[in-house]
Amino acid sequence: MKYLILYLLLLGLPFSAFPVDSLRLAQLHYALPQKGLAYVGHFQDFITQGDSITGVIFRVDSLIMEIRTIQDSLRYTPLRHGEKVLALPSTSFPLDSVKAYTKNTAPIITLKGNDIGSLYDFFWVPFTYAQYDDMRLNAYPITGQHLNYYETVIDSVLIQITIDPRDDGPQFFTPSLPHGIREGVEYKYQYALGDAIPLRSCLITPISIDEDKLNLSYLSQPLTHSTIKAPAELWDSVTFPEGKDYLLLEFFGTWCNPCREGILALKDYVDHHYVNFGIVTVSCEFSRDFTEAKDFFASHSISWPVIYETIDTSLSSLFKIQTYPRYILISPNGDILIDTNNLDEIFNQTQSPY
């Protein structure tokens, strides 16, 4: 299981309200790298009571949390992970204790990924920023500047960075790493400051960009792989192919030109190579009239099993399919090994000989 370390650094807050002087905390700006401070998150909203600000709501990666002052304590409550509303207990600490915490004495609170619907476990640590010294903080030069973006290479991975005033801060892209799930690691199309970005051997969290000095600061930790199980309901419709090492679940639509191209490339590969995976295609259509789909498979001599369903129902809903085509490689014990739009990744993983 990967670990996304979320450090919630707190300034000295009063018992009854968040003072104006703490606005930089509420806005959750980035501490200066030379002081060894870590990233906190993105400000979402204030919590008010009368004329007083009594708390803030903020986002780190896809987790929304609340900090609220309750008499002489600070109460932390996870609210949502993505679109999922969380019903988890709050954690409270005496304000004086929080102000005295250091990195060696602060408690580490864990939010298990399974409890919040995340691939990651989340950790957060309450203590005052003045006591913090994190040796995982890195400063790295931005090595390329183009008309519309910057770029640099970390862990042998090209990272492109766009800074557009219309966006909520800088946006990060890893074009050489196709998005999807591979070996329990989720690779996204786009990331923001504070997001966990998986590379080849490490997981980085960018925390600030100095455009004047062309410098990127980020936190880094080793990238670990885990297993994600295919939903148990899959096996109500699909049987693992006998004598094969993998099951390839292909989500397809006759309305999707890349799907048509992909399935013909897949058939050509199967016709000319020994393959150690069995295939099941899920044909996702806009109506329950599957005549066009059935004619397509018959005209191209597709011999493997095909399941017909309307889009966003049954298996496509179960796997939350948003883009097509989609290829999901599953092991005999039900682990999702690859979840991708790139068919070449399937060929490379299965290592079928030419």
mmCIF file of C-alpha atoms in Angstrom:
data_model
loop_
_atom_site.group_PDB
_atom_site.id
_atom_site.type_symbol
_atom_site.label_atom_id
_atom_site.label_comp_id
_atom_site.label_asym_id
_atom_site.label_seq_id
_atom_site.Cartn_x
_atom_site.Cartn_y
_atom_site.Cartn_z
ATOM 1 C CA MET A 1 0.000 0.000 0.000
ATOM 2 C CA LYS A 2 1.301 3.370 -0.915
ATOM 3 C CA TYR A 3 1.482 6.014 1.750
ATOM 4 C CA LEU A 4 0.616 9.616 1.179
ATOM 5 C CA ILE A 5 1.960 11.645 4.084
ATOM 6 C CA LEU A 6 -0.192 14.655 4.782
ATOM 7 C CA TYR A 7 1.442 17.111 7.156
ATOM 8 C CA LEU A 8 -1.068 19.583 8.525
ATOM 9 C CA LEU A 9 1.097 22.294 9.980
ATOM 10 C CA LEU A 10 -0.659 24.566 12.425
ATOM 11 C CA LEU A 11 0.243 28.031 13.549
ATOM 12 C CA GLY A 12 -0.464 29.204 17.092
ATOM 13 C CA LEU A 13 -4.247 29.644 16.949
ATOM 14 C CA PRO A 14 -6.306 31.397 19.650
ATOM 15 C CA PHE A 15 -8.872 29.587 21.730
ATOM 16 C CA SER A 16 -11.948 31.191 20.165
ATOM 17 C CA ALA A 17 -11.089 32.226 16.618
ATOM 18 C CA PHE A 18 -8.580 32.148 13.767
ATOM 19 C CA PRO A 19 -6.932 35.596 13.776
ATOM 20 C CA VAL A 20 -6.340 37.688 10.686
ATOM 21 C CA ASP A 21 -2.594 37.157 11.213
ATOM 22 C CA SER A 22 -3.158 33.471 10.512
ATOM 23 C CA LEU A 23 -4.684 34.163 7.123
ATOM 24 C CA ARG A 24 -1.607 32.721 5.451
ATOM 25 C CA LEU A 25 -2.403 29.426 7.186
ATOM 26 C CA ALA A 26 -6.035 29.622 6.150
ATOM 27 C CA GLN A 27 -4.954 30.238 2.584
ATOM 28 C CA LEU A 28 -2.493 27.393 3.073
ATOM 29 C CA HIS A 29 0.459 28.877 1.284
ATOM 30 C CA TYR A 30 3.752 27.035 1.106
ATOM 31 C CA ALA A 31 6.451 27.438 3.687
ATOM 32 C CA LEU A 32 9.907 28.452 2.506
ATOM 33 C CA PRO A 33 12.017 25.446 1.481
ATOM 34 C CA GLN A 34 15.118 26.863 3.145
ATOM 35 C CA LYS A 35 13.267 26.723 6.470
ATOM 36 C CA GLY A 36 12.471 23.048 6.006
ATOM 37 C CA LEU A 37 8.706 23.446 6.053
ATOM 38 C CA ALA A 38 6.221 21.231 4.285
ATOM 39 C CA TYR A 39 3.157 21.797 2.175
ATOM 40 C CA VAL A 40 -0.185 22.091 3.909
ATOM 41 C CA GLY A 41 -3.004 22.097 1.368
ATOM 42 C CA HIS A 42 -5.460 24.221 -0.602
ATOM 43 C CA PHE A 43 -7.827 26.557 1.236
ATOM 44 C CA GLN A 44 -11.491 25.837 0.484
ATOM 45 C CA ASP A 45 -13.572 27.920 2.895
ATOM 46 C CA PHE A 46 -13.783 29.555 6.314
ATOM 47 C CA ILE A 47 -15.980 28.310 9.123
ATOM 48 C CA THR A 48 -17.555 31.276 10.897
ATOM 49 C CA GLN A 49 -19.585 31.851 14.017
ATOM 50 C CA GLY A 50 -21.004 35.352 14.137
ATOM 51 C CA ASP A 51 -18.150 37.696 13.259
ATOM 52 C CA SER A 52 -15.460 35.202 14.261
ATOM 53 C CA ILE A 53 -13.631 32.713 12.049
ATOM 54 C CA THR A 54 -13.600 29.486 14.025
ATOM 55 C CA GLY A 55 -12.084 27.120 11.505
ATOM 56 C CA VAL A 56 -11.069 26.341 7.950
ATOM 57 C CA ILE A 57 -11.897 23.698 5.398
ATOM 58 C CA PHE A 58 -9.093 22.678 3.077
ATOM 59 C CA ARG A 59 -8.059 20.067 0.540
ATOM 60 C CA VAL A 60 -4.905 18.021 0.287
ATOM 61 C CA ASP A 61 -4.836 15.806 -2.801
ATOM 62 C CA SER A 62 -8.431 14.477 -2.972
ATOM 63 C CA LEU A 63 -9.089 14.613 0.782
ATOM 64 C CA ILE A 64 -11.247 17.408 2.239
ATOM 65 C CA MET A 65 -10.698 18.078 5.953
ATOM 66 C CA GLU A 66 -11.901 20.571 8.533
ATOM 67 C CA ILE A 67 -10.033 22.160 11.429
ATOM 68 C CA ARG A 68 -12.309 23.814 13.970
ATOM 69 C CA THR A 69 -11.559 25.534 17.282
ATOM 70 C CA ILE A 70 -13.687 24.110 20.077
ATOM 71 C CA GLN A 71 -13.054 26.010 23.312
ATOM 72 C CA ASP A 72 -9.414 25.235 24.152
ATOM 73 C CA SER A 73 -9.006 22.424 21.613
ATOM 74 C CA LEU A 74 -8.550 21.923 17.886
ATOM 75 C CA ARG A 75 -10.847 19.382 16.251
ATOM 76 C CA TYR A 76 -9.897 17.699 12.987
ATOM 77 C CA THR A 77 -12.620 16.059 10.886
ATOM 78 C CA PRO A 78 -12.224 14.286 7.522
ATOM 79 C CA LEU A 79 -15.229 15.356 5.434
ATOM 80 C CA ARG A 80 -14.891 13.865 1.954
ATOM 81 C CA HIS A 81 -12.552 11.895 -0.228
ATOM 82 C CA GLY A 82 -13.304 12.923 -3.797
ATOM 83 C CA GLU A 83 -17.078 12.692 -4.097
ATOM 84 C CA LYS A 84 -17.416 10.232 -1.200
ATOM 85 C CA VAL A 85 -18.843 11.740 1.981
ATOM 86 C CA LEU A 86 -16.992 10.326 4.977
ATOM 87 C CA ALA A 87 -18.655 9.352 8.237
ATOM 88 C CA LEU A 88 -15.496 9.126 10.328
ATOM 89 C CA PRO A 89 -14.941 10.353 13.893
ATOM 90 C CA SER A 90 -13.208 13.640 14.622
ATOM 91 C CA THR A 91 -9.885 13.837 16.451
ATOM 92 C CA SER A 92 -9.303 16.588 19.000
ATOM 93 C CA PHE A 93 -6.132 17.874 20.648
ATOM 94 C CA PRO A 94 -5.612 20.510 23.352
ATOM 95 C CA LEU A 95 -4.376 23.662 21.697
ATOM 96 C CA ASP A 96 -1.432 23.981 24.085
ATOM 97 C CA SER A 97 -0.319 20.453 23.189
ATOM 98 C CA VAL A 98 -0.490 21.164 19.454
ATOM 99 C CA LYS A 99 1.608 24.287 19.894
ATOM 100 C CA ALA A 100 4.246 22.243 21.743
ATOM 101 C CA TYR A 101 4.439 19.303 19.332
ATOM 102 C CA THR A 102 7.637 18.609 17.415
ATOM 103 C CA LYS A 103 8.250 16.063 14.679
ATOM 104 C CA ASN A 104 9.446 13.621 17.359
ATOM 105 C CA THR A 105 6.502 14.020 19.722
ATOM 106 C CA ALA A 106 3.509 14.690 17.466
ATOM 107 C CA PRO A 107 1.067 11.785 17.109
ATOM 108 C CA ILE A 108 0.566 10.312 13.655
ATOM 109 C CA ILE A 109 -3.099 9.809 12.802
ATOM 110 C CA THR A 110 -3.983 7.274 10.109
ATOM 111 C CA LEU A 111 -6.902 7.246 7.713
ATOM 112 C CA LYS A 112 -6.957 3.821 6.081
ATOM 113 C CA GLY A 113 -7.447 3.910 2.351
ATOM 114 C CA ASN A 114 -10.151 1.225 2.551
ATOM 115 C CA ASP A 115 -12.158 3.405 4.944
ATOM 116 C CA ILE A 116 -12.191 6.429 2.658
ATOM 117 C CA GLY A 117 -12.309 4.783 -0.756
ATOM 118 C CA SER A 118 -8.716 5.613 -1.647
ATOM 119 C CA LEU A 119 -5.790 3.718 -3.101
ATOM 120 C CA TYR A 120 -3.655 5.441 -0.484
ATOM 121 C CA ASP A 121 -3.487 5.429 3.288
ATOM 122 C CA PHE A 122 -3.557 9.025 4.534
ATOM 123 C CA PHE A 123 -1.523 10.243 7.494
ATOM 124 C CA TRP A 124 -1.658 13.610 9.196
ATOM 125 C CA VAL A 125 0.388 15.096 11.993
ATOM 126 C CA PRO A 126 -0.642 18.162 14.043
ATOM 127 C CA PHE A 127 2.155 20.405 15.270
ATOM 128 C CA THR A 128 3.390 23.964 14.911
ATOM 129 C CA TYR A 129 5.349 24.860 11.841
ATOM 130 C CA ALA A 130 8.178 26.473 13.814
ATOM 131 C CA GLN A 131 9.243 23.099 15.217
ATOM 132 C CA TYR A 132 9.222 21.281 11.907
ATOM 133 C CA ASP A 133 12.288 20.087 10.038
ATOM 134 C CA ASP A 134 11.611 17.552 7.305
ATOM 135 C CA MET A 135 14.653 16.072 5.606
ATOM 136 C CA ARG A 136 12.473 14.640 2.840
ATOM 137 C CA LEU A 137 12.096 18.087 1.312
ATOM 138 C CA ASN A 138 13.877 18.411 -2.026
ATOM 139 C CA ALA A 139 14.655 21.420 -4.186
ATOM 140 C CA TYR A 140 15.113 20.589 -7.848
ATOM 141 C CA PRO A 141 15.861 22.797 -10.850
ATOM 142 C CA ILE A 142 13.347 23.255 -13.643
ATOM 143 C CA THR A 143 15.527 22.347 -16.590
ATOM 144 C CA GLY A 144 13.388 23.520 -19.512
ATOM 145 C CA GLN A 145 11.254 26.577 -20.208
ATOM 146 C CA HIS A 146 8.921 26.616 -23.199
ATOM 147 C CA LEU A 147 6.327 29.028 -24.459
ATOM 148 C CA ASN A 148 3.440 27.488 -22.536
ATOM 149 C CA TYR A 149 5.072 25.244 -19.972
ATOM 150 C CA TYR A 150 8.152 24.311 -17.959
ATOM 151 C CA GLU A 151 9.674 20.879 -17.783
ATOM 152 C CA THR A 152 12.120 18.900 -15.693
ATOM 153 C CA VAL A 153 13.143 15.270 -15.235
ATOM 154 C CA ILE A 154 12.884 13.539 -11.861
ATOM 155 C CA ASP A 155 13.467 9.817 -11.356
ATOM 156 C CA SER A 156 14.024 9.481 -15.129
ATOM 157 C CA VAL A 157 10.482 10.755 -15.778
ATOM 158 C CA LEU A 158 9.718 13.894 -17.798
ATOM 159 C CA ILE A 159 7.444 16.256 -15.860
ATOM 160 C CA GLN A 160 5.697 19.101 -17.654
ATOM 161 C CA ILE A 161 4.398 22.041 -15.614
ATOM 162 C CA THR A 162 1.859 24.590 -16.785
ATOM 163 C CA ILE A 163 1.168 27.805 -14.882
ATOM 164 C CA ASP A 164 -2.048 29.332 -16.130
ATOM 165 C CA PRO A 165 -3.892 32.016 -14.122
ATOM 166 C CA ARG A 166 -7.150 30.333 -15.119
ATOM 167 C CA ASP A 167 -6.131 27.177 -13.201
ATOM 168 C CA ASP A 168 -6.063 26.657 -9.452
ATOM 169 C CA GLY A 169 -2.275 26.794 -9.262
ATOM 170 C CA PRO A 170 0.363 24.975 -11.346
ATOM 171 C CA GLN A 171 -0.618 21.759 -13.117
ATOM 172 C CA PHE A 172 1.741 18.791 -13.560
ATOM 173 C CA PHE A 173 1.773 16.172 -16.336
ATOM 174 C CA THR A 174 3.820 12.992 -16.813
ATOM 175 C CA PRO A 175 3.275 12.269 -20.524
ATOM 176 C CA SER A 176 5.592 9.245 -20.591
ATOM 177 C CA LEU A 177 3.541 7.436 -17.924
ATOM 178 C CA PRO A 178 0.132 6.464 -19.366
ATOM 179 C CA HIS A 179 -2.675 7.071 -16.896
ATOM 180 C CA GLY A 180 -4.457 4.149 -15.303
ATOM 181 C CA ILE A 181 -3.708 1.619 -12.561
ATOM 182 C CA ARG A 182 -0.624 -0.561 -12.713
ATOM 183 C CA GLU A 183 0.459 -2.819 -9.849
ATOM 184 C CA GLY A 184 -1.777 -0.969 -7.440
ATOM 185 C CA VAL A 185 -0.426 2.476 -8.393
ATOM 186 C CA GLU A 186 -2.802 5.030 -9.907
ATOM 187 C CA TYR A 187 -1.291 7.224 -12.614
ATOM 188 C CA LYS A 188 -3.444 10.257 -13.393
ATOM 189 C CA TYR A 189 -3.566 12.453 -16.467
ATOM 190 C CA GLN A 190 -3.016 15.648 -14.478
ATOM 191 C CA TYR A 191 -1.858 16.662 -10.984
ATOM 192 C CA ALA A 192 -1.890 19.826 -8.881
ATOM 193 C CA LEU A 193 0.333 21.145 -6.111
ATOM 194 C CA GLY A 194 -0.038 18.870 -3.115
ATOM 195 C CA ASP A 195 -1.037 15.825 -5.152
ATOM 196 C CA ALA A 196 0.967 12.621 -4.897
ATOM 197 C CA ILE A 197 2.671 11.970 -8.248
ATOM 198 C CA PRO A 198 3.977 8.421 -8.753
ATOM 199 C CA LEU A 199 7.123 8.187 -10.874
ATOM 200 C CA ARG A 200 9.303 5.115 -11.399
ATOM 201 C CA SER A 201 10.752 4.458 -7.960
ATOM 202 C CA CYS A 202 9.423 7.335 -5.867
ATOM 203 C CA LEU A 203 6.243 9.197 -5.030
ATOM 204 C CA ILE A 204 6.673 12.969 -5.055
ATOM 205 C CA THR A 205 4.433 15.735 -3.724
ATOM 206 C CA PRO A 206 5.229 19.125 -5.301
ATOM 207 C CA ILE A 207 4.866 21.920 -2.777
ATOM 208 C CA SER A 208 6.050 25.111 -4.480
ATOM 209 C CA ILE A 209 7.528 26.582 -7.633
ATOM 210 C CA ASP A 210 9.906 29.526 -7.719
ATOM 211 C CA GLU A 211 9.458 30.928 -11.232
ATOM 212 C CA ASP A 212 12.225 33.487 -10.768
ATOM 213 C CA LYS A 213 14.847 30.896 -9.862
ATOM 214 C CA LEU A 214 13.178 28.111 -11.891
ATOM 215 C CA ASN A 215 13.138 25.834 -8.897
ATOM 216 C CA LEU A 216 10.647 23.125 -7.919
ATOM 217 C CA SER A 217 10.360 22.023 -4.286
ATOM 218 C CA TYR A 218 8.745 18.716 -3.456
ATOM 219 C CA LEU A 219 8.515 15.965 -0.855
ATOM 220 C CA SER A 220 9.680 12.513 -1.849
ATOM 221 C CA GLN A 221 9.178 8.998 -0.541
ATOM 222 C CA PRO A 222 9.745 5.520 -1.977
ATOM 223 C CA LEU A 223 7.042 4.246 -4.318
ATOM 224 C CA THR A 224 5.607 0.962 -3.100
ATOM 225 C CA HIS A 225 3.205 -1.246 -4.991
ATOM 226 C CA SER A 226 0.119 -2.953 -3.717
ATOM 227 C CA THR A 227 -2.673 -5.081 -5.091
ATOM 228 C CA ILE A 228 -6.181 -3.988 -5.949
ATOM 229 C CA LYS A 229 -8.819 -6.674 -6.186
ATOM 230 C CA ALA A 230 -11.301 -6.832 -9.007
ATOM 231 C CA PRO A 231 -14.854 -6.420 -7.678
ATOM 232 C CA ALA A 232 -16.276 -9.736 -6.537
ATOM 233 C CA GLU A 233 -19.370 -9.150 -8.690
ATOM 234 C CA LEU A 234 -17.195 -9.573 -11.789
ATOM 235 C CA TRP A 235 -17.168 -13.326 -11.329
ATOM 236 C CA ASP A 236 -20.954 -13.475 -11.575
ATOM 237 C CA SER A 237 -20.561 -12.661 -15.281
ATOM 238 C CA VAL A 238 -17.040 -13.763 -16.156
ATOM 239 C CA THR A 239 -15.034 -16.959 -15.663
ATOM 240 C CA PHE A 240 -11.251 -16.827 -15.473
ATOM 241 C CA PRO A 241 -9.828 -18.436 -18.637
ATOM 242 C CA GLU A 242 -8.629 -21.973 -17.993
ATOM 243 C CA GLY A 243 -4.917 -22.561 -18.542
ATOM 244 C CA LYS A 244 -4.087 -18.851 -18.854
ATOM 245 C CA ASP A 245 -1.984 -16.592 -16.664
ATOM 246 C CA TYR A 246 -4.217 -13.525 -17.031
ATOM 247 C CA LEU A 247 -7.702 -12.351 -17.876
ATOM 248 C CA LEU A 248 -7.895 -9.308 -20.159
ATOM 249 C CA LEU A 249 -11.146 -7.410 -19.715
ATOM 250 C CA GLU A 250 -11.680 -5.057 -22.662
ATOM 251 C CA PHE A 251 -14.317 -2.301 -22.544
ATOM 252 C CA PHE A 252 -15.389 -1.467 -26.082
ATOM 253 C CA GLY A 253 -18.077 0.481 -27.977
ATOM 254 C CA THR A 254 -18.982 0.371 -31.664
ATOM 255 C CA TRP A 255 -19.447 4.175 -31.483
ATOM 256 C CA CYS A 256 -15.777 4.576 -30.466
ATOM 257 C CA ASN A 257 -13.280 4.643 -33.356
ATOM 258 C CA PRO A 258 -10.216 3.999 -31.131
ATOM 259 C CA CYS A 259 -12.099 0.974 -29.758
ATOM 260 C CA ARG A 260 -12.562 -0.427 -33.254
ATOM 261 C CA GLU A 261 -8.896 0.143 -34.043
ATOM 262 C CA GLY A 262 -7.848 -1.345 -30.726
ATOM 263 C CA ILE A 263 -9.845 -4.542 -30.992
ATOM 264 C CA LEU A 264 -8.543 -5.164 -34.530
ATOM 265 C CA ALA A 265 -4.981 -4.655 -33.264
ATOM 266 C CA LEU A 266 -5.744 -7.047 -30.414
ATOM 267 C CA LYS A 267 -7.117 -9.668 -32.812
ATOM 268 C CA ASP A 268 -4.084 -9.325 -35.074
ATOM 269 C CA TYR A 269 -1.804 -9.788 -32.078
ATOM 270 C CA VAL A 270 -3.690 -12.867 -30.899
ATOM 271 C CA ASP A 271 -3.703 -14.338 -34.415
ATOM 272 C CA HIS A 272 0.071 -14.031 -34.772
ATOM 273 C CA HIS A 273 1.398 -14.706 -31.270
ATOM 274 C CA TYR A 274 1.047 -17.153 -28.449
ATOM 275 C CA VAL A 275 -0.800 -15.284 -25.725
ATOM 276 C CA ASN A 276 -0.942 -16.216 -22.063
ATOM 277 C CA PHE A 277 -4.150 -14.286 -21.422
ATOM 278 C CA GLY A 278 -7.792 -14.934 -22.171
ATOM 279 C CA ILE A 279 -9.993 -12.090 -23.381
ATOM 280 C CA VAL A 280 -13.507 -11.007 -22.521
ATOM 281 C CA THR A 281 -14.849 -7.959 -24.356
ATOM 282 C CA VAL A 282 -17.595 -5.866 -22.771
ATOM 283 C CA SER A 283 -19.436 -4.111 -25.598
ATOM 284 C CA CYS A 284 -20.956 -0.948 -24.113
ATOM 285 C CA GLU A 285 -23.632 0.580 -26.349
ATOM 286 C CA PHE A 286 -26.113 3.442 -26.050
ATOM 287 C CA SER A 287 -29.182 1.252 -26.612
ATOM 288 C CA ARG A 288 -30.174 -2.340 -26.030
ATOM 289 C CA ASP A 289 -30.239 -2.978 -29.753
ATOM 290 C CA PHE A 290 -26.915 -4.772 -30.072
ATOM 291 C CA THR A 291 -27.333 -5.696 -33.750
ATOM 292 C CA GLU A 292 -24.548 -3.392 -34.988
ATOM 293 C CA ALA A 293 -22.150 -4.649 -32.330
ATOM 294 C CA LYS A 294 -22.902 -8.308 -33.075
ATOM 295 C CA ASP A 295 -22.478 -7.703 -36.808
ATOM 296 C CA PHE A 296 -19.115 -6.012 -36.150
ATOM 297 C CA PHE A 297 -17.757 -8.951 -34.136
ATOM 298 C CA ALA A 298 -19.067 -11.475 -36.667
ATOM 299 C CA SER A 299 -17.606 -9.617 -39.652
ATOM 300 C CA HIS A 300 -14.166 -9.517 -38.018
ATOM 301 C CA SER A 301 -14.279 -13.113 -36.728
ATOM 302 C CA ILE A 302 -13.904 -12.168 -33.064
ATOM 303 C CA SER A 303 -13.964 -15.559 -31.373
ATOM 304 C CA TRP A 304 -13.523 -14.738 -27.698
ATOM 305 C CA PRO A 305 -16.488 -14.112 -25.339
ATOM 306 C CA VAL A 306 -18.377 -10.825 -25.679
ATOM 307 C CA ILE A 307 -20.747 -9.383 -23.059
ATOM 308 C CA TYR A 308 -23.293 -6.844 -24.302
ATOM 309 C CA GLU A 309 -24.595 -4.063 -22.068
ATOM 310 C CA THR A 310 -25.738 -0.468 -22.243
ATOM 311 C CA ILE A 311 -23.137 2.119 -21.350
ATOM 312 C CA ASP A 312 -22.666 2.960 -17.650
ATOM 313 C CA THR A 313 -24.492 -0.161 -16.481
ATOM 314 C CA SER A 314 -23.397 -3.531 -15.155
ATOM 315 C CA LEU A 315 -19.647 -4.092 -15.613
ATOM 316 C CA SER A 316 -18.858 -0.636 -17.005
ATOM 317 C CA SER A 317 -20.516 0.875 -13.933
ATOM 318 C CA LEU A 318 -18.830 -1.645 -11.620
ATOM 319 C CA PHE A 319 -15.381 -0.648 -12.918
ATOM 320 C CA LYS A 320 -16.298 3.069 -13.200
ATOM 321 C CA ILE A 321 -15.347 3.206 -16.880
ATOM 322 C CA GLN A 322 -15.130 6.826 -18.026
ATOM 323 C CA THR A 323 -12.914 6.541 -21.125
ATOM 324 C CA TYR A 324 -12.835 4.028 -23.962
ATOM 325 C CA PRO A 325 -11.242 1.748 -24.898
ATOM 326 C CA ARG A 326 -10.160 0.426 -21.522
ATOM 327 C CA TYR A 327 -8.030 -2.645 -20.862
ATOM 328 C CA ILE A 328 -7.927 -4.278 -17.429
ATOM 329 C CA LEU A 329 -5.493 -7.132 -16.827
ATOM 330 C CA ILE A 330 -6.436 -9.431 -13.939
ATOM 331 C CA SER A 331 -4.424 -12.215 -12.289
ATOM 332 C CA PRO A 332 -5.842 -15.634 -11.337
ATOM 333 C CA ASN A 333 -6.357 -14.483 -7.728
ATOM 334 C CA GLY A 334 -8.331 -11.445 -8.832
ATOM 335 C CA ASP A 335 -5.646 -8.748 -8.558
ATOM 336 C CA ILE A 336 -5.893 -5.861 -11.033
ATOM 337 C CA LEU A 337 -2.403 -5.656 -12.495
ATOM 338 C CA ILE A 338 -2.987 -3.022 -15.179
ATOM 339 C CA ASP A 339 -5.887 -0.638 -15.840
ATOM 340 C CA THR A 340 -5.057 1.403 -18.916
ATOM 341 C CA ASN A 341 -6.163 2.866 -22.246
ATOM 342 C CA ASN A 342 -2.883 1.760 -23.857
ATOM 343 C CA LEU A 343 -2.989 -1.723 -25.359
ATOM 344 C CA ASP A 344 0.811 -1.839 -25.683
ATOM 345 C CA GLU A 345 1.053 -1.920 -21.892
ATOM 346 C CA ILE A 346 -0.891 -5.169 -21.907
ATOM 347 C CA PHE A 347 1.417 -6.684 -24.516
ATOM 348 C CA ASN A 348 4.507 -5.579 -22.580
ATOM 349 C CA GLN A 349 3.206 -6.933 -19.263
ATOM 350 C CA THR A 350 2.158 -10.317 -20.589
ATOM 351 C CA GLN A 351 5.433 -10.704 -22.522
ATOM 352 C CA SER A 352 3.993 -12.931 -25.178
ATOM 353 C CA PRO A 353 6.858 -14.001 -27.462
ATOM 354 C CA TYR A 354 6.891 -13.049 -31.131
#
